[in-house]
mmCIF file of C-alpha atoms in Angstrom:
data_model
loop_
_atom_site.group_PDB
_atom_site.id
_atom_site.type_symbol
_atom_site.label_atom_id
_atom_site.label_comp_id
_atom_site.label_asym_id
_atom_site.label_seq_id
_atom_site.Cartn_x
_atom_site.Cartn_y
_atom_site.Cartn_z
ATOM 1 C CA MET J 276 -201.641 -151.366 77.417
ATOM 2 C CA LYS J 277 -198.161 -151.428 78.728
ATOM 3 C CA LEU J 278 -195.677 -153.774 76.052
ATOM 4 C CA ASN J 279 -196.792 -151.222 73.440
ATOM 5 C CA THR J 280 -195.759 -147.857 75.506
ATOM 6 C CA THR J 281 -192.292 -149.805 76.470
ATOM 7 C CA THR J 282 -191.785 -150.606 73.040
ATOM 8 C CA LYS J 283 -192.613 -147.237 71.564
ATOM 9 C CA TYR J 284 -190.389 -145.670 74.930
ATOM 10 C CA LEU J 285 -187.407 -148.223 73.891
ATOM 11 C CA LYS J 286 -187.926 -147.197 70.234
ATOM 12 C CA LYS J 287 -186.950 -143.765 71.234
ATOM 13 C CA ILE J 288 -184.100 -144.673 73.399
ATOM 14 C CA SER J 289 -183.030 -146.183 70.818
ATOM 15 C CA PHE J 290 -182.866 -143.564 67.916
ATOM 16 C CA SER J 291 -182.227 -141.029 69.814
ATOM 17 C CA ILE J 292 -179.128 -143.173 70.487
ATOM 18 C CA MET J 293 -178.830 -143.486 67.092
ATOM 19 C CA ILE J 294 -178.742 -140.172 65.930
ATOM 20 C CA LEU J 295 -176.536 -138.878 69.353
ATOM 21 C CA SER J 296 -173.572 -141.708 67.942
ATOM 22 C CA SER J 297 -173.740 -140.576 64.250
ATOM 23 C CA THR J 298 -172.849 -137.027 65.155
ATOM 24 C CA VAL J 299 -170.730 -137.973 67.435
ATOM 25 C CA ILE J 300 -168.972 -139.911 64.902
ATOM 26 C CA PHE J 301 -169.130 -137.256 62.153
ATOM 27 C CA ALA J 302 -168.300 -134.223 64.354
ATOM 28 C CA GLN J 303 -164.925 -136.393 64.785
ATOM 29 C CA GLU J 304 -164.508 -136.642 60.878
ATOM 30 C CA GLU J 305 -164.981 -133.217 60.780
ATOM 31 C CA GLU J 306 -162.300 -132.368 63.708
ATOM 32 C CA GLU J 307 -159.648 -134.951 61.983
ATOM 33 C CA LYS J 308 -160.835 -133.580 58.564
ATOM 34 C CA LYS J 309 -159.031 -129.968 60.098
ATOM 35 C CA LEU J 310 -155.738 -131.425 60.281
ATOM 36 C CA ASN J 311 -153.487 -132.543 57.777
ATOM 37 C CA ILE J 312 -149.947 -134.188 56.899
ATOM 38 C CA SER J 313 -148.306 -133.902 54.074
ATOM 39 C CA GLY J 314 -145.141 -134.459 52.658
ATOM 40 C CA SER J 315 -142.354 -135.754 50.302
ATOM 41 C CA VAL J 316 -139.654 -137.241 50.244
ATOM 42 C CA ASP J 317 -136.240 -137.349 47.258
ATOM 43 C CA ALA J 318 -133.758 -138.575 46.029
ATOM 44 C CA TYR J 319 -130.639 -138.030 42.653
ATOM 45 C CA TYR J 320 -128.041 -139.517 40.888
ATOM 46 C CA ARG J 321 -125.848 -136.809 38.610
ATOM 47 C CA THR J 322 -123.205 -136.628 36.639
ATOM 48 C CA ASN J 323 -121.030 -135.004 35.223
ATOM 49 C CA ILE J 324 -120.854 -135.328 31.278
ATOM 50 C CA SER J 325 -118.176 -132.776 30.150
ATOM 51 C CA ALA J 326 -116.359 -132.640 34.179
ATOM 52 C CA ASP J 327 -114.561 -135.240 34.766
ATOM 53 C CA ASP J 328 -116.840 -135.897 38.987
ATOM 54 C CA ASN J 329 -113.628 -137.257 40.579
ATOM 55 C CA ALA J 330 -112.278 -133.894 39.629
ATOM 56 C CA LYS J 331 -114.113 -131.575 41.820
ATOM 57 C CA ALA J 332 -112.099 -128.377 43.522
ATOM 58 C CA ASN J 333 -114.639 -125.225 45.043
ATOM 59 C CA GLY J 334 -117.263 -126.491 43.103
ATOM 60 C CA LEU J 335 -116.108 -125.638 39.611
ATOM 61 C CA ILE J 336 -117.741 -128.318 38.479
ATOM 62 C CA SER J 337 -121.231 -128.023 39.052
ATOM 63 C CA PRO J 338 -124.257 -126.060 37.670
ATOM 64 C CA LEU J 339 -123.671 -123.728 39.874
ATOM 65 C CA THR J 340 -127.466 -122.733 40.949
ATOM 66 C CA SER J 341 -128.674 -123.417 43.309
ATOM 67 C CA PHE J 342 -129.626 -127.679 44.733
ATOM 68 C CA ALA J 343 -128.459 -130.889 43.089
ATOM 69 C CA ASN J 344 -125.238 -130.532 42.583
ATOM 70 C CA GLU J 345 -123.606 -133.439 44.334
ATOM 71 C CA THR J 346 -122.090 -136.237 42.218
ATOM 72 C CA GLY J 347 -122.982 -139.927 42.402
ATOM 73 C CA PHE J 348 -125.884 -140.783 44.132
ATOM 74 C CA ALA J 349 -127.082 -138.022 46.971
ATOM 75 C CA LEU J 350 -129.640 -136.804 48.800
ATOM 76 C CA GLY J 351 -132.636 -133.914 48.554
ATOM 77 C CA MET J 352 -135.163 -133.704 51.752
ATOM 78 C CA ALA J 353 -137.089 -134.768 53.267
ATOM 79 C CA ASN J 354 -140.369 -132.536 53.245
ATOM 80 C CA ILE J 355 -143.338 -132.986 56.243
ATOM 81 C CA ILE J 356 -146.199 -130.813 56.514
ATOM 82 C CA ALA J 357 -148.646 -130.192 58.797
ATOM 83 C CA SER J 358 -151.809 -127.870 59.044
ATOM 84 C CA TYR J 359 -153.670 -126.900 60.904
ATOM 85 C CA GLU J 360 -158.044 -125.728 59.595
ATOM 86 C CA GLY J 361 -160.287 -123.706 61.247
ATOM 87 C CA GLU J 362 -163.483 -121.809 60.745
ATOM 88 C CA LYS J 363 -161.590 -118.615 60.451
ATOM 89 C CA THR J 364 -158.411 -118.822 61.335
ATOM 90 C CA GLY J 365 -155.275 -121.946 60.734
ATOM 91 C CA ALA J 366 -151.989 -122.934 60.889
ATOM 92 C CA VAL J 367 -148.814 -124.599 58.703
ATOM 93 C CA ALA J 368 -145.988 -125.791 59.901
ATOM 94 C CA ASP J 369 -143.427 -126.858 57.631
ATOM 95 C CA LEU J 370 -139.972 -128.821 58.525
ATOM 96 C CA VAL J 371 -137.430 -130.146 56.220
ATOM 97 C CA PHE J 372 -134.799 -132.173 56.865
ATOM 98 C CA GLY J 373 -131.472 -133.340 54.793
ATOM 99 C CA PRO J 374 -129.053 -131.381 52.011
ATOM 100 C CA ARG J 375 -131.650 -129.352 49.685
ATOM 101 C CA GLY J 376 -134.018 -127.523 52.845
ATOM 102 C CA GLU J 377 -130.157 -126.683 54.603
ATOM 103 C CA GLN J 378 -128.795 -125.442 51.439
ATOM 104 C CA ALA J 379 -132.705 -123.340 51.270
ATOM 105 C CA ILE J 380 -132.995 -122.139 55.157
ATOM 106 C CA THR J 381 -131.411 -120.387 57.757
ATOM 107 C CA GLY J 382 -131.942 -123.179 61.845
ATOM 108 C CA LEU J 383 -134.152 -125.484 63.059
ATOM 109 C CA ASN J 384 -135.270 -127.129 60.351
ATOM 110 C CA VAL J 385 -138.328 -125.075 59.467
ATOM 111 C CA ASN J 386 -139.053 -124.197 55.351
ATOM 112 C CA GLN J 387 -142.460 -122.154 56.601
ATOM 113 C CA LEU J 388 -144.048 -121.750 59.939
ATOM 114 C CA TYR J 389 -147.045 -119.386 59.891
ATOM 115 C CA ALA J 390 -149.874 -118.082 61.059
ATOM 116 C CA TYR J 391 -153.051 -117.181 59.114
ATOM 117 C CA TRP J 392 -157.135 -115.654 59.281
ATOM 118 C CA ASN J 393 -159.542 -115.179 56.936
ATOM 119 C CA VAL J 394 -160.829 -111.738 57.997
ATOM 120 C CA SER J 395 -163.323 -112.253 55.168
ATOM 121 C CA GLU J 396 -164.076 -113.212 52.352
ATOM 122 C CA GLY J 397 -161.790 -111.817 50.092
ATOM 123 C CA THR J 398 -159.330 -110.790 53.243
ATOM 124 C CA LYS J 399 -156.399 -113.313 54.756
ATOM 125 C CA LEU J 400 -153.653 -112.046 56.623
ATOM 126 C CA THR J 401 -150.136 -114.176 56.992
ATOM 127 C CA MET J 402 -147.807 -113.815 59.905
ATOM 128 C CA GLY J 403 -144.211 -116.114 60.269
ATOM 129 C CA ARG J 404 -142.585 -117.973 57.919
ATOM 130 C CA PHE J 405 -143.332 -118.548 54.317
ATOM 131 C CA ASN J 406 -142.145 -119.313 51.074
ATOM 132 C CA THR J 407 -140.618 -116.538 48.715
ATOM 133 C CA PHE J 408 -143.856 -115.142 46.814
ATOM 134 C CA LEU J 409 -141.233 -114.732 43.244
ATOM 135 C CA GLY J 410 -140.040 -116.351 41.075
ATOM 136 C CA TYR J 411 -141.573 -119.750 39.030
ATOM 137 C CA GLU J 412 -139.568 -121.932 41.193
ATOM 138 C CA VAL J 413 -139.896 -123.177 44.793
ATOM 139 C CA ILE J 414 -137.996 -125.073 47.053
ATOM 140 C CA SER J 415 -139.522 -128.371 47.483
ATOM 141 C CA PRO J 416 -138.759 -129.513 44.510
ATOM 142 C CA VAL J 417 -142.871 -131.069 44.553
ATOM 143 C CA GLY J 418 -143.700 -128.074 42.957
ATOM 144 C CA ASN J 419 -140.841 -127.835 40.258
ATOM 145 C CA PHE J 420 -140.970 -129.167 36.896
ATOM 146 C CA ASN J 421 -137.118 -129.569 36.524
ATOM 147 C CA TYR J 422 -135.163 -131.185 39.261
ATOM 148 C CA SER J 423 -132.371 -128.723 39.291
ATOM 149 C CA THR J 424 -133.185 -125.085 39.485
ATOM 150 C CA SER J 425 -132.603 -122.215 37.399
ATOM 151 C CA HIS J 426 -130.425 -119.211 39.020
ATOM 152 C CA LEU J 427 -132.828 -116.800 38.777
ATOM 153 C CA PHE J 428 -134.368 -118.950 41.331
ATOM 154 C CA SER J 429 -130.667 -119.534 43.187
ATOM 155 C CA SER J 430 -130.192 -115.407 42.568
ATOM 156 C CA GLY J 431 -133.365 -114.716 43.911
ATOM 157 C CA PRO J 432 -134.968 -115.369 48.011
ATOM 158 C CA PHE J 433 -135.790 -117.984 48.707
ATOM 159 C CA SER J 434 -138.306 -117.183 51.967
ATOM 160 C CA HIS J 435 -139.577 -114.515 54.184
ATOM 161 C CA THR J 436 -140.125 -113.910 57.879
ATOM 162 C CA GLY J 437 -143.344 -111.311 58.428
ATOM 163 C CA LEU J 438 -146.892 -109.831 57.577
ATOM 164 C CA LYS J 439 -148.997 -110.860 54.434
ATOM 165 C CA ALA J 440 -152.455 -109.355 53.299
ATOM 166 C CA ASP J 441 -154.337 -111.062 49.997
ATOM 167 C CA PHE J 442 -156.669 -109.771 48.544
ATOM 168 C CA THR J 443 -158.994 -110.813 46.221
ATOM 169 C CA LEU J 444 -160.208 -107.970 44.029
ATOM 170 C CA SER J 445 -162.295 -109.943 41.348
ATOM 171 C CA ASP J 446 -163.093 -113.325 40.186
ATOM 172 C CA ASP J 447 -159.709 -112.497 38.124
ATOM 173 C CA PHE J 448 -156.999 -109.627 39.755
ATOM 174 C CA SER J 449 -155.812 -110.792 42.970
ATOM 175 C CA LEU J 450 -153.000 -108.164 45.292
ATOM 176 C CA MET J 451 -150.657 -109.051 48.412
ATOM 177 C CA LEU J 452 -148.791 -106.350 49.975
ATOM 178 C CA ALA J 453 -146.078 -107.424 53.079
ATOM 179 C CA VAL J 454 -143.876 -106.241 55.467
ATOM 180 C CA MET J 455 -141.623 -108.210 56.701
ATOM 181 C CA ASN J 456 -136.914 -108.748 57.948
ATOM 182 C CA VAL J 457 -134.727 -108.499 54.612
ATOM 183 C CA THR J 458 -134.716 -111.385 52.634
ATOM 184 C CA ASP J 459 -133.742 -114.596 53.818
ATOM 185 C CA VAL J 460 -133.029 -113.267 57.664
ATOM 186 C CA ASP J 461 -134.641 -114.371 60.629
ATOM 187 C CA ASN J 462 -134.098 -112.718 63.167
ATOM 188 C CA ASN J 463 -133.840 -109.020 62.194
ATOM 189 C CA LEU J 464 -131.092 -107.765 64.752
ATOM 190 C CA THR J 465 -129.942 -104.444 62.205
ATOM 191 C CA SER J 466 -134.122 -103.240 62.179
ATOM 192 C CA GLN J 467 -134.287 -103.462 58.897
ATOM 193 C CA TYR J 468 -137.403 -104.023 56.502
ATOM 194 C CA SER J 469 -138.553 -105.197 53.381
ATOM 195 C CA LEU J 470 -142.076 -104.514 52.245
ATOM 196 C CA GLY J 471 -143.645 -106.886 49.209
ATOM 197 C CA ALA J 472 -146.491 -106.534 46.827
ATOM 198 C CA GLN J 473 -147.621 -108.403 44.093
ATOM 199 C CA LEU J 474 -150.342 -108.191 41.190
ATOM 200 C CA GLY J 475 -151.670 -111.081 40.425
ATOM 201 C CA TYR J 476 -154.361 -111.673 36.836
ATOM 202 C CA SER J 477 -155.845 -114.631 35.319
ATOM 203 C CA GLY J 478 -152.411 -116.157 36.031
ATOM 204 C CA GLN J 479 -149.865 -113.862 35.339
ATOM 205 C CA TYR J 480 -148.401 -112.053 38.419
ATOM 206 C CA LEU J 481 -146.420 -108.563 38.249
ATOM 207 C CA ASN J 482 -143.882 -109.378 41.778
ATOM 208 C CA LEU J 483 -141.549 -106.707 44.257
ATOM 209 C CA TYR J 484 -139.644 -106.257 46.493
ATOM 210 C CA TYR J 485 -138.036 -104.127 48.213
ATOM 211 C CA ASP J 486 -135.190 -103.507 50.656
ATOM 212 C CA ASP J 487 -133.753 -99.856 51.139
ATOM 213 C CA LYS J 488 -130.066 -101.317 49.902
ATOM 214 C CA ALA J 489 -129.789 -103.905 53.132
ATOM 215 C CA LYS J 490 -129.781 -106.992 51.199
ATOM 216 C CA LEU J 491 -131.258 -108.046 47.624
ATOM 217 C CA GLY J 492 -132.745 -104.207 46.857
ATOM 218 C CA PHE J 493 -135.400 -103.636 44.340
ATOM 219 C CA GLU J 494 -136.264 -106.609 42.847
ATOM 220 C CA VAL J 495 -139.073 -106.189 39.991
ATOM 221 C CA ASP J 496 -140.030 -110.032 38.872
ATOM 222 C CA TYR J 497 -143.549 -111.331 36.584
ATOM 223 C CA THR J 498 -144.043 -115.069 36.543
ATOM 224 C CA GLY J 499 -146.633 -116.397 34.287
ATOM 225 C CA GLY J 500 -147.883 -119.644 31.833
ATOM 226 C CA PHE J 501 -150.150 -120.025 29.352
ATOM 227 C CA ASP J 502 -151.963 -123.041 29.056
ATOM 228 C CA LEU J 503 -151.724 -122.550 24.852
ATOM 229 C CA SER J 504 -153.558 -126.004 24.758
ATOM 230 C CA ASP J 505 -155.011 -129.232 26.572
ATOM 231 C CA SER J 506 -151.404 -130.708 25.905
ATOM 232 C CA PHE J 507 -148.637 -127.697 25.547
ATOM 233 C CA TYR J 508 -148.691 -125.580 28.680
ATOM 234 C CA LEU J 509 -145.748 -122.703 28.491
ATOM 235 C CA GLY J 510 -144.187 -120.926 32.019
ATOM 236 C CA ILE J 511 -142.371 -117.688 31.569
ATOM 237 C CA ASN J 512 -139.765 -116.091 34.636
ATOM 238 C CA GLY J 513 -138.516 -112.366 34.043
ATOM 239 C CA ALA J 514 -136.341 -111.026 36.440
ATOM 240 C CA TYR J 515 -134.616 -107.135 37.335
ATOM 241 C CA ALA J 516 -132.556 -107.005 40.607
ATOM 242 C CA ASP J 517 -130.435 -104.413 41.344
ATOM 243 C CA ASN J 518 -128.203 -102.935 44.312
ATOM 244 C CA GLU J 519 -126.364 -99.611 43.662
ATOM 245 C CA GLY J 520 -125.317 -100.872 40.278
ATOM 246 C CA ASN J 521 -124.724 -104.784 41.098
ATOM 247 C CA GLY J 522 -127.355 -107.628 40.876
ATOM 248 C CA PHE J 523 -128.913 -109.781 38.466
ATOM 249 C CA ALA J 524 -131.509 -109.915 35.200
ATOM 250 C CA GLY J 525 -132.985 -112.583 33.422
ATOM 251 C CA VAL J 526 -135.320 -114.155 31.714
ATOM 252 C CA ALA J 527 -136.637 -118.197 31.046
ATOM 253 C CA LEU J 528 -139.215 -119.859 29.533
ATOM 254 C CA TYR J 529 -140.508 -123.330 30.409
ATOM 255 C CA PRO J 530 -142.339 -125.230 27.231
ATOM 256 C CA GLN J 531 -143.523 -129.070 28.567
ATOM 257 C CA LEU J 532 -146.242 -131.330 26.423
ATOM 258 C CA LYS J 533 -147.978 -133.777 28.353
ATOM 259 C CA THR J 534 -148.032 -137.233 26.061
ATOM 260 C CA SER J 535 -150.015 -139.434 28.423
ATOM 261 C CA GLU J 536 -151.567 -138.974 32.753
ATOM 262 C CA THR J 537 -148.141 -139.837 33.300
ATOM 263 C CA VAL J 538 -145.945 -138.677 31.409
ATOM 264 C CA THR J 539 -144.631 -135.108 30.555
ATOM 265 C CA PHE J 540 -141.421 -133.798 28.887
ATOM 266 C CA GLY J 541 -140.207 -130.373 30.194
ATOM 267 C CA LEU J 542 -137.955 -127.945 28.472
ATOM 268 C CA ARG J 543 -136.048 -124.938 30.671
ATOM 269 C CA GLY J 544 -134.578 -122.286 28.245
ATOM 270 C CA GLU J 545 -132.679 -119.530 30.278
ATOM 271 C CA TYR J 546 -130.915 -116.865 29.752
ATOM 272 C CA PHE J 547 -129.101 -115.119 32.924
ATOM 273 C CA THR J 548 -126.469 -111.639 33.220
ATOM 274 C CA GLU J 549 -125.215 -111.099 36.767
ATOM 275 C CA ILE J 550 -124.900 -106.910 37.318
ATOM 276 C CA ASN J 551 -121.520 -105.482 38.902
ATOM 277 C CA GLU J 552 -121.140 -102.214 38.011
ATOM 278 C CA GLY J 553 -118.452 -100.283 36.683
ATOM 279 C CA SER J 554 -116.873 -104.407 36.054
ATOM 280 C CA GLY J 555 -117.212 -103.598 32.151
ATOM 281 C CA ASP J 556 -118.607 -106.553 31.046
ATOM 282 C CA ASP J 557 -120.956 -108.924 32.924
ATOM 283 C CA PRO J 558 -120.802 -112.234 32.375
ATOM 284 C CA SER J 559 -124.284 -113.779 31.680
ATOM 285 C CA VAL J 560 -125.152 -118.293 30.452
ATOM 286 C CA PHE J 561 -127.795 -118.929 28.601
ATOM 287 C CA ALA J 562 -129.144 -122.635 30.400
ATOM 288 C CA THR J 563 -130.757 -124.889 28.382
ATOM 289 C CA THR J 564 -132.212 -128.230 30.916
ATOM 290 C CA LEU J 565 -134.235 -130.598 29.850
ATOM 291 C CA THR J 566 -136.611 -132.815 32.729
ATOM 292 C CA GLY J 567 -139.119 -135.641 31.441
ATOM 293 C CA SER J 568 -141.887 -136.669 34.746
ATOM 294 C CA PHE J 569 -142.545 -140.110 34.460
ATOM 295 C CA ILE J 570 -145.332 -140.776 37.362
ATOM 296 C CA VAL J 571 -145.995 -143.417 39.004
ATOM 297 C CA GLU J 572 -148.841 -144.180 41.643
ATOM 298 C CA ASP J 573 -147.396 -140.839 44.489
ATOM 299 C CA LEU J 574 -144.064 -141.746 43.045
ATOM 300 C CA ILE J 575 -142.223 -139.001 40.327
ATOM 301 C CA ILE J 576 -139.405 -140.464 38.466
ATOM 302 C CA LYS J 577 -137.140 -137.372 36.734
ATOM 303 C CA PRO J 578 -134.216 -138.058 33.989
ATOM 304 C CA GLU J 579 -132.429 -134.748 33.385
ATOM 305 C CA VAL J 580 -130.106 -133.708 31.196
ATOM 306 C CA ARG J 581 -128.621 -129.785 31.762
ATOM 307 C CA LEU J 582 -126.373 -127.620 29.608
ATOM 308 C CA ASP J 583 -124.715 -124.246 31.221
ATOM 309 C CA ALA J 584 -123.134 -122.054 28.906
ATOM 310 C CA TRP J 585 -121.072 -118.082 29.986
ATOM 311 C CA SER J 586 -119.928 -115.834 27.184
ATOM 312 C CA ASN J 587 -117.303 -114.580 29.130
ATOM 313 C CA ASN J 588 -116.624 -116.370 31.554
ATOM 314 C CA GLU J 589 -114.507 -119.791 32.832
ATOM 315 C CA PRO J 590 -116.081 -121.228 36.190
ATOM 316 C CA PHE J 591 -116.741 -125.028 34.674
ATOM 317 C CA LEU J 592 -113.889 -127.507 35.135
ATOM 318 C CA ASP J 593 -113.171 -130.203 31.365
ATOM 319 C CA ASN J 594 -112.830 -133.742 30.855
ATOM 320 C CA ASP J 595 -108.859 -132.989 30.911
ATOM 321 C CA ALA J 596 -109.240 -130.181 34.376
ATOM 322 C CA ASP J 597 -108.896 -127.091 31.879
ATOM 323 C CA PRO J 598 -110.636 -124.218 32.842
ATOM 324 C CA SER J 599 -114.733 -124.634 30.527
ATOM 325 C CA LYS J 600 -116.866 -121.848 29.801
ATOM 326 C CA SER J 601 -119.859 -124.455 29.664
ATOM 327 C CA LEU J 602 -120.995 -128.120 31.240
ATOM 328 C CA SER J 603 -123.219 -130.521 31.030
ATOM 329 C CA THR J 604 -124.835 -133.149 33.521
ATOM 330 C CA PHE J 605 -127.121 -135.772 33.205
ATOM 331 C CA LEU J 606 -129.269 -136.813 36.521
ATOM 332 C CA ILE J 607 -132.691 -138.855 37.284
ATOM 333 C CA ALA J 608 -134.260 -137.974 40.918
ATOM 334 C CA ALA J 609 -136.581 -139.917 42.544
ATOM 335 C CA ILE J 610 -139.405 -137.838 43.840
ATOM 336 C CA TYR J 611 -142.591 -140.000 46.751
ATOM 337 C CA SER J 612 -145.444 -136.882 48.169
ATOM 338 C CA PHE J 613 -147.516 -138.231 50.075
#
């Protein structure tokens, strides 16, 4: 009888230890899931087809958009993102290192740095520095299909520092409202602020930005896209910006054809014009970019051919070092995500 009692007691202890161990392990796994580290690295090779790579002068033989402007072998950036997610709150620290990141940010290698609070199921508050809500493209090459960027992206905001509120109005509708520093300015030394808004419907977004003529002035932007079939997608971006008669306008189409699980081809066709009050003849450009995307595990190889042709401006040099309205280039990029 005593042996049976002891055995039962030991079995209860063993069972309790197993339950406790399982609980600790489960809790540790849940705790580990809150912290996530991700990022990317990228590099590229670029050469001019219609211009001499060795004749570089004042940037005249680059496409005149942000990033991917060097010839020969060049670095993009290293991107490290640490995110911590609690039950209702969280934070993101997004750091960048390298030429692409340095062109996109102002100081301390910080691309994004913000904290957020899910106030309710349909309301989220975010405060800090976050990438812009305007436009089709982003800073990180992982988020873009084309490796080089558009004139619309290069002319608009990159990031904002401020407070935004995201509202889920229904399964289809969303709304974002924001008060921020003036675009791409971290330290608001002039005590000037900007306002932002975004109305979304089923993947289509109407975006607004206003800073009372402090820098960009006013910009309205439409960004969206449609799955025309299982393998064919069409992205769209259009924008207009004005600051007392100066600004820009343009539209870009992004048709993409997926031929397999690892291979996709995409074209960016863009019309862009600069608006200069009193100039009488605003310069405009038609830019066409053909990009292939080949995936090998977490590595993406992107060969790309690009042609920029200006209507009434000669911002480039040709192979004879004479002024030229057009520039054709080729690049191949390697992007690794983790």
